[in-house]
Amino acid sequence: MVKFYAVFLLLFFLCFTSSSPPAEAFPPPANAFVAAIYRDPATSLYTIPAAAGNRSLVLDLAGPLLWSPCPGRHPTIPCNSSTCAEARAFPPRHCYNRPSPRPPCACTATVGNPVTGACAAGELTLTDVILSTTDGHHPTAVFDVNGIISSCAPTSLLSGLPAGAAGVAGLARSSVSLHSQLAGKFYFKSKQFALCLPSGNSRDPGVAFFGDGPFYLLPPPGIDVTALLTYTPLLKDPKSSAYYIHVNGFAVNQKAVQIPPGKLADGVKFSTTVAYTTLRSDVFKPLLDAFDGATSGIPRMPDAAPFELCLNSSALGSTRVGYGVAPIDVMVGGGKNWTIFGANSLVDVDGSRACFAFVNGGAKAEPAVVIGSFQMENNLMLFDAGRSRLGFTSTLFGIMTTCSNFNFTMGIM
Ligand SMILES: *[C@@H]1O[C@H](CO)[C@@H](O)[C@H](O)[C@H]1NC(C)=O
Ligand SMILES: *[C@@H]1O[C@H](CO)[C@@H](O)[C@H](O)[C@H]1NC(C)=O
Ligand SMILES: *[C@@H]1O[C@H](CO)[C@@H](O)[C@H](O)[C@H]1NC(C)=O
Ligand SMILES: *[C@@H]1O[C@H](CO)[C@@H](O)[C@H](O)[C@H]1NC(C)=O
Ligand SMILES: *[C@@H]1O[C@H](CO)[C@@H](O)[C@H](O)[C@H]1NC(C)=O
């Protein structure tokens, strides 16, 4: 009898105290989710079609939270919960959270529009996000993920976002960003996501992966692009939930750019809402001068704002990795280089001018360098908050593929 009770107690203990997944997330449908990434030409923002009603969410690498206008009746979350504290931990720049009233109350969080900088407070709620599961080669099934924590926002906060956008998917290093919630709900091994942004002139979308690799791009039988990644540590910056890395300096044509010491000490930030890498003047000028010197044999053309150096594109050779110009090495923490070739250093503005695709952010820009989306196009970028590292490739053109080469035909390998 004693034995029987012991077994019973043990079973009881196992059933109620083990961290077995909640019914909704069990069994995990896959090791990863996949979504197509579209570039909106009017705003240079990137969206994934993950909102209900065939609507999209704008990707925001620096956003700590999801937000979207809510129906009048929606679930709320207690203001004294840890989820509420997490959602309020990183209000957007120049925005703040009003103190919560005394419990019981519904949690509110302030969210921001990454384009206009407008802020608004809304109730925290639970919403659905629609993604496809993937085996890394194909989408395998469309999956409606319930219970994703999101903030409500007034419809006016959508102004400036692409037509058809239902809201913003924050992908920053917070526990309430989209990839963190997916990793937590589905027990992914890695709290990571990969972005492969399509180029502006591609008809086909790029691809975002949430969860564990490998991830394959065509040609058949597929190249596991995660095998090509080089890693650098992410900086820990308690002021912000954005992704920062350490950069030791730049080189153009393998010649170091003379940047006074300490200018890059605060780290370099990544953004999907800044179209072109933007540098503070004291960093921009030496980089521009170095590129100017390294391309001095190529005829100049009149500038096209916001760019400060344009070349005659018909005088430029074309290579597998874009325009044939001096490569730029971004020398990152850990002694590795992220090499930017012509495809990501020069932008074709009107068919005749190829302009240096970096922008002078002025004397007060902060941080000193923000890596913009044009420099990430057709590179695979893996944001791995779990292991606190950033994985990057150079342009995938170098291995004869592009970010628009995921096979979106539903299937299994
Ligand atoms: C979703 O929207 C896209 C573009 O807005 C359209 O091409 C597609 O047919 C729509 N799909 C459905 C199922 O309505
Ligand atoms: C939150 O407040 C409610 C109502 O005052 C209380 O019952 C509950 O225990 C509180 N929860 C936490 C996690 O503090
Ligand atoms: C990184 O780039 C610099 C400048 O071009 C070069 O001197 C260095 O050897 C490169 N390092 C690696 C690991 O490739
Ligand atoms: C650009 O270069 C091409 C080929 O070298 C040349 O024919 C053309 O005149 C140049 N255009 C200008 C505006 O300099
Ligand atoms: C994409 O996947 C489908 C389904 O497996 C397959 O039939 C098709 O040939 C693939 N496309 C390419 C270009 O390989």
Coordinates of C-alpha atoms and ligand atoms in Angstrom, one line a residue:
M1 CA 0.0 0.0 0.0
V2 CA 2.8 2.4 0.9
K3 CA 4.5 1.5 -2.4
F4 CA 1.2 2.2 -4.3
Y5 CA 0.9 5.6 -2.7
A6 CA 4.6 6.3 -3.4
V7 CA 4.0 5.5 -7.1
F8 CA 0.8 7.5 -7.2
L9 CA 2.5 10.5 -5.6
L10 CA 5.4 10.2 -8.0
L11 CA 3.1 10.2 -11.0
F12 CA 1.1 13.1 -9.5
F13 CA 4.3 15.0 -9.0
L14 CA 5.5 14.3 -12.6
C15 CA 2.2 15.3 -14.1
F16 CA 1.7 18.5 -12.3
T17 CA 5.2 19.8 -11.8
S18 CA 7.2 18.9 -14.9
S19 CA 7.4 21.7 -17.4
S20 CA 5.4 19.8 -20.0
P21 CA 4.4 22.0 -22.9
P22 CA 0.8 23.5 -22.9
A23 CA -1.6 21.5 -25.1
E24 CA -1.7 24.3 -27.7
A25 CA 2.0 24.0 -28.5
F26 CA 2.3 20.3 -28.2
P27 CA 3.6 18.5 -30.2
P28 CA 5.8 21.3 -31.7
P29 CA 4.7 21.6 -35.3
A30 CA 8.3 22.0 -36.6
N31 CA 11.7 23.4 -35.6
A32 CA 11.1 26.6 -37.4
F33 CA 8.7 29.0 -39.1
V34 CA 9.2 30.7 -42.5
A35 CA 7.7 33.9 -44.0
A36 CA 8.1 35.7 -47.2
I37 CA 9.6 39.2 -46.9
Y38 CA 8.3 41.9 -49.2
R39 CA 10.0 45.3 -49.8
D40 CA 7.6 48.3 -50.1
P41 CA 9.1 50.5 -52.7
A42 CA 7.4 53.7 -51.4
T43 CA 8.8 53.4 -47.9
S44 CA 11.8 51.0 -48.3
L45 CA 10.2 49.0 -45.4
Y46 CA 10.0 45.2 -45.3
T47 CA 6.8 43.3 -44.4
I48 CA 5.8 39.7 -43.8
P49 CA 2.2 38.6 -44.5
A50 CA 1.6 37.3 -41.0
A51 CA -1.4 39.2 -39.8
A52 CA -5.0 37.9 -40.0
G53 CA -7.0 38.8 -43.1
N54 CA -4.1 38.6 -45.5
R55 CA -2.5 41.6 -44.0
S56 CA 1.1 42.2 -43.2
L57 CA 3.4 43.3 -40.3
V58 CA 6.3 45.6 -40.8
L59 CA 9.6 44.1 -39.6
D60 CA 11.4 46.3 -37.0
L61 CA 14.7 44.9 -35.8
A62 CA 14.8 47.6 -33.0
G63 CA 11.1 47.2 -31.9
P64 CA 10.7 45.3 -28.6
L65 CA 7.0 44.4 -29.0
L66 CA 4.4 43.7 -31.6
W67 CA 1.6 46.2 -32.1
S68 CA -1.5 46.5 -34.2
P69 CA -5.0 48.2 -33.8
C70 CA -7.4 45.9 -31.8
P71 CA -11.1 45.1 -32.1
G72 CA -13.2 46.9 -29.4
R73 CA -13.5 43.6 -27.4
H74 CA -10.1 42.0 -26.8
P75 CA -8.4 40.1 -24.1
T76 CA -6.2 42.1 -21.6
I77 CA -3.3 41.2 -19.4
P78 CA -3.0 42.2 -15.7
C79 CA -0.9 45.3 -15.1
N80 CA 1.0 43.6 -12.3
S81 CA 2.1 40.6 -14.4
S82 CA 5.8 40.0 -15.4
T83 CA 4.6 40.1 -19.0
C84 CA 3.4 43.6 -18.5
A85 CA 6.8 44.6 -17.0
E86 CA 8.6 43.1 -19.9
A87 CA 6.4 44.8 -22.5
R88 CA 7.0 48.2 -20.7
A89 CA 10.8 47.7 -20.2
F90 CA 12.0 49.4 -23.5
P91 CA 9.7 52.2 -24.5
P92 CA 10.6 53.6 -28.0
R93 CA 13.0 56.5 -28.2
H94 CA 11.4 59.8 -27.0
C95 CA 8.4 57.9 -25.7
Y96 CA 7.6 56.9 -22.2
N97 CA 5.2 54.7 -20.3
R98 CA 2.7 56.3 -18.0
P99 CA 2.8 54.7 -14.5
S100 CA 0.2 51.9 -14.1
P101 CA -2.7 52.5 -11.7
R102 CA -3.1 50.3 -8.7
P103 CA -4.0 46.6 -9.5
P104 CA -6.4 45.2 -10.6
C105 CA -5.9 46.9 -13.9
A106 CA -5.2 46.1 -17.6
C107 CA -1.6 46.5 -18.7
T108 CA -0.9 49.3 -21.1
A109 CA 2.4 49.7 -23.1
T110 CA 3.7 52.6 -25.2
V111 CA 4.7 51.7 -28.7
G112 CA 6.1 53.7 -31.5
N113 CA 5.9 54.1 -35.3
P114 CA 9.4 53.4 -36.6
V115 CA 9.0 55.8 -39.5
T116 CA 7.3 58.9 -38.0
G117 CA 8.5 58.5 -34.4
A118 CA 4.9 58.9 -33.2
C119 CA 4.1 57.1 -29.9
A120 CA 0.9 55.8 -28.5
A121 CA -0.2 53.8 -25.5
G122 CA -2.4 50.8 -25.9
E123 CA -3.7 47.8 -23.9
L124 CA -1.6 44.7 -24.1
T125 CA -3.6 41.9 -25.6
L126 CA -3.3 38.4 -27.2
T127 CA -3.4 38.1 -31.0
D128 CA -2.9 35.6 -33.8
V129 CA 0.1 35.5 -36.1
I130 CA 0.0 33.4 -39.2
L131 CA 3.2 31.7 -40.3
S132 CA 4.2 28.6 -42.2
T133 CA 6.1 25.8 -40.5
T134 CA 9.2 24.7 -42.5
D135 CA 11.6 21.9 -42.8
G136 CA 14.2 24.4 -44.0
H137 CA 13.5 23.6 -47.7
H138 CA 9.9 24.4 -48.1
P139 CA 6.9 25.7 -46.1
T140 CA 5.2 22.6 -44.8
A141 CA 1.9 23.9 -43.4
V142 CA 0.2 27.2 -42.6
F143 CA 0.0 27.6 -38.9
D144 CA -2.2 30.1 -36.9
V145 CA -0.2 30.8 -33.8
N146 CA -2.6 31.9 -31.0
G147 CA -1.9 33.9 -28.0
I148 CA 0.9 36.2 -29.2
I149 CA 1.3 39.1 -26.9
S150 CA 0.8 42.4 -28.7
S151 CA 0.0 45.9 -27.9
C152 CA -3.2 47.6 -29.2
A153 CA -2.6 51.0 -30.9
P154 CA -4.8 53.6 -32.4
T155 CA -5.3 53.3 -36.2
S156 CA -3.6 56.6 -36.7
L157 CA -0.3 55.1 -35.6
L158 CA -0.2 53.2 -38.9
S159 CA 0.3 56.4 -40.8
G160 CA 3.5 56.3 -42.8
L161 CA 3.6 52.5 -42.9
P162 CA 3.1 50.6 -46.2
A163 CA -0.5 50.2 -47.5
G164 CA -1.9 47.0 -46.2
A165 CA 0.2 46.9 -43.0
A166 CA -1.8 45.9 -40.0
G167 CA 1.0 46.8 -37.6
V168 CA 4.6 46.2 -36.6
A169 CA 6.4 43.0 -35.6
G170 CA 9.2 43.9 -33.2
L171 CA 12.2 41.6 -33.5
A172 CA 14.5 43.2 -30.8
R173 CA 16.2 41.5 -27.9
S174 CA 13.2 41.4 -25.6
S175 CA 11.2 38.4 -24.3
V176 CA 8.0 39.8 -25.9
S177 CA 9.4 40.2 -29.4
L178 CA 8.0 37.9 -32.1
H179 CA 10.9 35.5 -32.3
S180 CA 11.3 35.2 -28.5
Q181 CA 7.6 34.4 -28.1
L182 CA 7.8 31.8 -30.9
A183 CA 10.9 30.2 -29.5
G184 CA 9.3 30.1 -26.0
K185 CA 6.0 28.6 -27.2
F186 CA 7.4 26.0 -29.5
Y187 CA 10.6 25.1 -27.5
F188 CA 13.0 25.9 -30.3
K189 CA 16.6 25.2 -29.4
S190 CA 17.7 28.6 -30.4
K191 CA 16.2 31.9 -29.7
Q192 CA 17.1 33.2 -33.1
F193 CA 15.8 34.4 -36.5
A194 CA 17.3 34.9 -39.9
L195 CA 16.5 37.7 -42.3
C196 CA 17.3 37.5 -46.0
L197 CA 16.1 40.8 -47.5
P198 CA 15.2 40.8 -51.2
S199 CA 16.7 43.5 -53.4
G200 CA 14.7 46.4 -54.4
N201 CA 14.5 45.3 -58.0
S202 CA 13.5 41.7 -57.3
R203 CA 10.0 40.6 -58.2
D204 CA 10.2 37.7 -55.8
P205 CA 10.1 38.1 -52.0
G206 CA 13.0 37.4 -49.6
V207 CA 12.7 35.1 -46.7
A208 CA 12.6 35.2 -42.9
F209 CA 13.2 32.1 -40.7
F210 CA 12.2 31.9 -37.0
G211 CA 13.8 29.0 -35.1
D212 CA 16.3 26.3 -35.8
G213 CA 18.2 25.8 -39.1
P214 CA 19.4 24.5 -41.4
F215 CA 17.8 26.8 -44.0
Y216 CA 18.2 26.1 -47.7
L217 CA 18.1 28.3 -50.8
L218 CA 17.9 27.1 -54.4
P219 CA 19.5 25.9 -56.7
P220 CA 18.4 22.3 -56.0
P221 CA 19.2 20.3 -53.9
G222 CA 19.6 23.5 -51.9
I223 CA 22.4 25.3 -50.2
D224 CA 22.3 25.3 -46.4
V225 CA 23.1 29.0 -46.0
T226 CA 23.5 28.8 -42.3
A227 CA 26.8 26.9 -43.0
L228 CA 28.2 30.0 -44.6
L229 CA 27.7 32.3 -41.6
T230 CA 30.5 34.1 -39.8
Y231 CA 29.8 35.2 -36.3
T232 CA 30.5 38.2 -34.1
P233 CA 29.3 38.8 -30.6
L234 CA 26.3 41.1 -29.9
L235 CA 27.0 43.9 -27.5
K236 CA 25.0 44.1 -24.3
D237 CA 23.4 47.5 -24.2
P238 CA 21.0 47.9 -21.3
K239 CA 19.7 51.2 -22.7
S240 CA 18.2 49.6 -25.7
S241 CA 16.9 46.3 -26.9
A242 CA 18.3 46.8 -30.4
Y243 CA 21.1 44.7 -31.9
Y244 CA 24.6 46.2 -31.6
I245 CA 28.0 44.8 -32.6
H246 CA 31.5 46.0 -32.0
V247 CA 33.3 47.3 -35.1
N248 CA 37.1 48.0 -35.0
G249 CA 37.1 49.9 -38.3
F250 CA 36.6 49.9 -42.0
A251 CA 38.9 49.1 -44.9
V252 CA 38.4 50.0 -48.6
N253 CA 40.3 47.9 -51.0
Q254 CA 42.0 46.3 -48.0
K255 CA 43.4 49.7 -46.9
A256 CA 42.3 50.8 -43.4
V257 CA 40.1 53.9 -43.3
Q258 CA 41.6 56.5 -40.9
I259 CA 39.0 57.0 -38.3
P260 CA 40.1 58.6 -35.1
P261 CA 40.2 56.1 -32.2
G262 CA 37.1 55.8 -30.0
K263 CA 34.7 57.1 -32.6
L264 CA 33.0 53.6 -32.8
A265 CA 33.2 52.8 -29.1
D266 CA 29.4 52.8 -28.7
G267 CA 29.0 50.0 -31.2
V268 CA 27.2 49.7 -34.5
K269 CA 23.4 49.2 -34.6
F270 CA 21.4 47.3 -37.2
S271 CA 18.1 48.6 -38.5
T272 CA 15.4 47.5 -41.0
T273 CA 13.7 50.9 -40.9
V274 CA 16.8 52.9 -42.1
A275 CA 17.2 52.3 -45.9
Y276 CA 20.9 53.1 -46.2
T277 CA 23.7 52.8 -43.7
T278 CA 23.9 56.1 -41.9
L279 CA 27.1 57.4 -40.3
R280 CA 27.9 60.4 -38.1
S281 CA 29.9 63.0 -40.2
D282 CA 33.3 62.3 -38.5
V283 CA 33.0 58.6 -39.5
F284 CA 31.2 59.2 -42.8
K285 CA 33.8 61.6 -44.2
P286 CA 36.9 59.3 -43.9
L287 CA 34.9 56.4 -45.4
L288 CA 33.6 58.5 -48.3
D289 CA 37.2 59.9 -48.9
A290 CA 38.6 56.4 -49.0
F291 CA 36.0 55.1 -51.4
D292 CA 36.4 58.3 -53.5
G293 CA 40.2 57.6 -53.7
A294 CA 39.8 53.9 -54.5
T295 CA 37.4 54.7 -57.4
S296 CA 39.1 57.8 -58.7
G297 CA 39.5 56.3 -62.2
I298 CA 35.7 56.1 -62.7
P299 CA 34.0 59.1 -64.2
R300 CA 31.8 61.1 -61.7
M301 CA 28.2 62.1 -62.2
P302 CA 26.1 64.8 -60.5
D303 CA 25.1 63.8 -56.9
A304 CA 21.6 62.4 -56.2
A305 CA 20.5 63.3 -52.7
P306 CA 20.9 61.9 -50.0
F307 CA 24.1 60.4 -51.6
E308 CA 27.3 62.4 -51.9
L309 CA 29.2 60.5 -54.5
C310 CA 27.8 59.1 -57.8
L311 CA 29.7 57.3 -60.5
N312 CA 28.9 56.8 -64.2
S313 CA 27.4 53.3 -64.0
S314 CA 28.1 52.5 -67.7
A315 CA 31.8 53.1 -67.0
L316 CA 31.7 50.4 -64.2
G317 CA 32.3 46.8 -64.8
S318 CA 29.8 44.3 -63.6
T319 CA 30.9 41.2 -61.6
R320 CA 29.2 38.3 -60.0
V321 CA 29.0 40.4 -56.8
G322 CA 27.6 43.5 -58.4
Y323 CA 29.4 46.6 -59.7
G324 CA 33.1 46.1 -60.0
V325 CA 34.4 48.5 -57.4
A326 CA 36.7 48.4 -54.4
P327 CA 35.2 46.2 -51.6
I328 CA 34.6 47.6 -48.2
D329 CA 35.6 45.5 -45.2
V330 CA 33.7 46.1 -42.0
M331 CA 36.2 44.8 -39.4
V332 CA 33.9 43.4 -36.6
G333 CA 34.6 42.2 -33.1
G334 CA 36.3 38.9 -32.9
G335 CA 38.7 39.7 -35.8
K336 CA 36.3 38.8 -38.7
N337 CA 35.3 40.9 -41.7
W338 CA 31.9 41.6 -43.2
T339 CA 32.8 42.4 -46.8
I340 CA 30.5 44.7 -48.7
F341 CA 30.8 44.3 -52.5
G342 CA 29.4 46.5 -55.3
A343 CA 25.9 45.0 -55.0
N344 CA 25.6 46.5 -51.5
S345 CA 27.9 49.6 -51.7
L346 CA 26.5 51.3 -54.9
V347 CA 22.8 51.9 -55.6
D348 CA 21.6 52.5 -59.1
V349 CA 19.5 55.6 -58.8
D350 CA 18.3 56.2 -62.4
G351 CA 20.0 53.7 -64.7
S352 CA 23.0 56.0 -65.3
R353 CA 24.2 56.9 -61.9
A354 CA 25.6 54.4 -59.3
C355 CA 25.8 56.2 -56.0
F356 CA 27.8 55.4 -52.9
A357 CA 24.9 53.9 -50.8
F358 CA 25.9 55.4 -47.5
V359 CA 24.4 58.5 -45.9
N360 CA 25.9 61.3 -43.9
G361 CA 23.9 61.4 -40.7
G362 CA 25.3 64.8 -39.5
A363 CA 27.5 65.7 -36.6
K364 CA 25.2 64.5 -33.9
A365 CA 24.0 61.2 -35.3
E366 CA 23.7 58.6 -32.5
P367 CA 24.9 55.8 -32.6
A368 CA 27.8 56.7 -34.9
V369 CA 26.9 54.0 -37.4
V370 CA 23.5 52.4 -38.1
I371 CA 23.6 49.6 -40.7
G372 CA 20.7 50.1 -43.0
S373 CA 18.7 47.5 -45.0
F374 CA 20.3 48.1 -48.4
Q375 CA 23.6 46.8 -47.1
M376 CA 21.8 43.7 -45.8
E377 CA 20.0 42.9 -49.0
N378 CA 20.9 39.4 -50.4
N379 CA 23.1 38.7 -47.4
L380 CA 21.8 36.2 -44.8
M381 CA 21.8 37.9 -41.4
L382 CA 21.2 35.6 -38.3
F383 CA 20.2 37.4 -35.1
D384 CA 20.9 35.0 -32.3
A385 CA 19.9 36.6 -29.0
G386 CA 20.1 33.3 -27.2
R387 CA 23.8 32.9 -27.9
S388 CA 24.3 36.6 -28.1
R389 CA 25.8 36.6 -31.5
L390 CA 25.2 37.9 -35.0
G391 CA 25.8 35.6 -38.0
F392 CA 26.4 37.2 -41.4
T393 CA 27.3 36.2 -44.9
S394 CA 28.6 38.5 -47.6
T395 CA 26.4 38.9 -50.7
L396 CA 24.9 35.5 -51.7
F397 CA 25.6 36.5 -55.3
G398 CA 29.1 35.2 -54.5
I399 CA 27.7 31.6 -54.3
M400 CA 25.2 32.1 -57.1
T401 CA 22.1 32.5 -55.1
T402 CA 19.9 35.3 -53.8
C403 CA 17.5 35.9 -50.9
S404 CA 14.6 35.4 -53.4
N405 CA 15.6 31.8 -53.9
F406 CA 13.7 30.1 -51.1
N407 CA 11.3 27.5 -52.6
F408 CA 7.9 28.8 -51.3
T409 CA 6.0 25.8 -52.9
M410 CA 4.4 23.9 -50.1
G411 CA 6.0 20.5 -49.8
I412 CA 8.3 18.3 -47.9
M413 CA 11.9 17.4 -48.8
Ligands
LIG1 C1 -3.1 38.3 -50.3 O1 -2.6 39.6 -50.8 C2 -1.8 39.5 -51.9 C3 -1.2 40.9 -52.2 O2 -1.9 41.9 -51.5 C4 -2.5 38.9 -53.1 O3 -1.7 38.8 -54.2 C5 -3.0 37.5 -52.6 O4 -3.8 37.0 -53.7 C6 -3.9 37.6 -51.4 N1 -4.2 36.3 -50.9 C7 -5.4 36.0 -50.5 C8 -5.6 34.5 -50.0 O5 -6.4 36.8 -50.5
LIG2 C1 -2.1 41.3 -9.1 O1 -3.1 42.1 -8.5 C2 -4.2 41.3 -8.2 C3 -5.4 42.2 -7.7 O2 -4.9 43.1 -6.8 C4 -3.8 40.2 -7.1 O3 -4.9 39.4 -6.8 C5 -2.7 39.4 -7.7 O4 -2.2 38.5 -6.8 C6 -1.5 40.2 -8.2 N1 -0.6 39.4 -8.9 C7 0.7 39.6 -8.8 C8 1.6 38.7 -9.7 O5 1.3 40.4 -8.1
LIG3 C1 40.0 42.0 -42.7 O1 40.2 43.1 -43.5 C2 41.4 43.7 -43.4 C3 41.4 44.9 -44.3 O2 41.0 44.6 -45.6 C4 42.5 42.7 -43.7 O3 43.8 43.4 -43.5 C5 42.4 41.5 -42.8 O4 43.4 40.6 -43.2 C6 41.1 40.9 -42.9 N1 40.9 39.9 -41.9 C7 40.4 38.7 -42.2 C8 40.3 37.7 -41.1 O5 40.1 38.4 -43.3
LIG4 C1 29.3 57.4 -69.0 O1 30.2 56.4 -69.5 C2 29.9 56.0 -70.8 C3 30.8 54.8 -71.1 O2 32.1 55.0 -70.6 C4 30.0 57.1 -71.7 O3 29.7 56.8 -73.1 C5 29.1 58.3 -71.3 O4 29.3 59.4 -72.1 C6 29.3 58.6 -69.9 N1 28.3 59.6 -69.4 C7 28.6 60.7 -68.9 C8 27.4 61.6 -68.6 O5 29.7 61.1 -68.6
LIG5 C1 10.1 23.7 -55.4 O1 9.6 22.7 -54.7 C2 8.6 21.9 -55.4 C3 7.9 21.0 -54.5 O2 8.9 20.1 -53.9 C4 9.3 21.3 -56.6 O3 8.3 20.5 -57.4 C5 9.9 22.3 -57.5 O4 10.6 21.7 -58.5 C6 10.9 23.2 -56.6 N1 11.3 24.3 -57.5 C7 12.6 24.4 -57.8 C8 12.9 25.6 -58.7 O5 13.4 23.6 -57.5

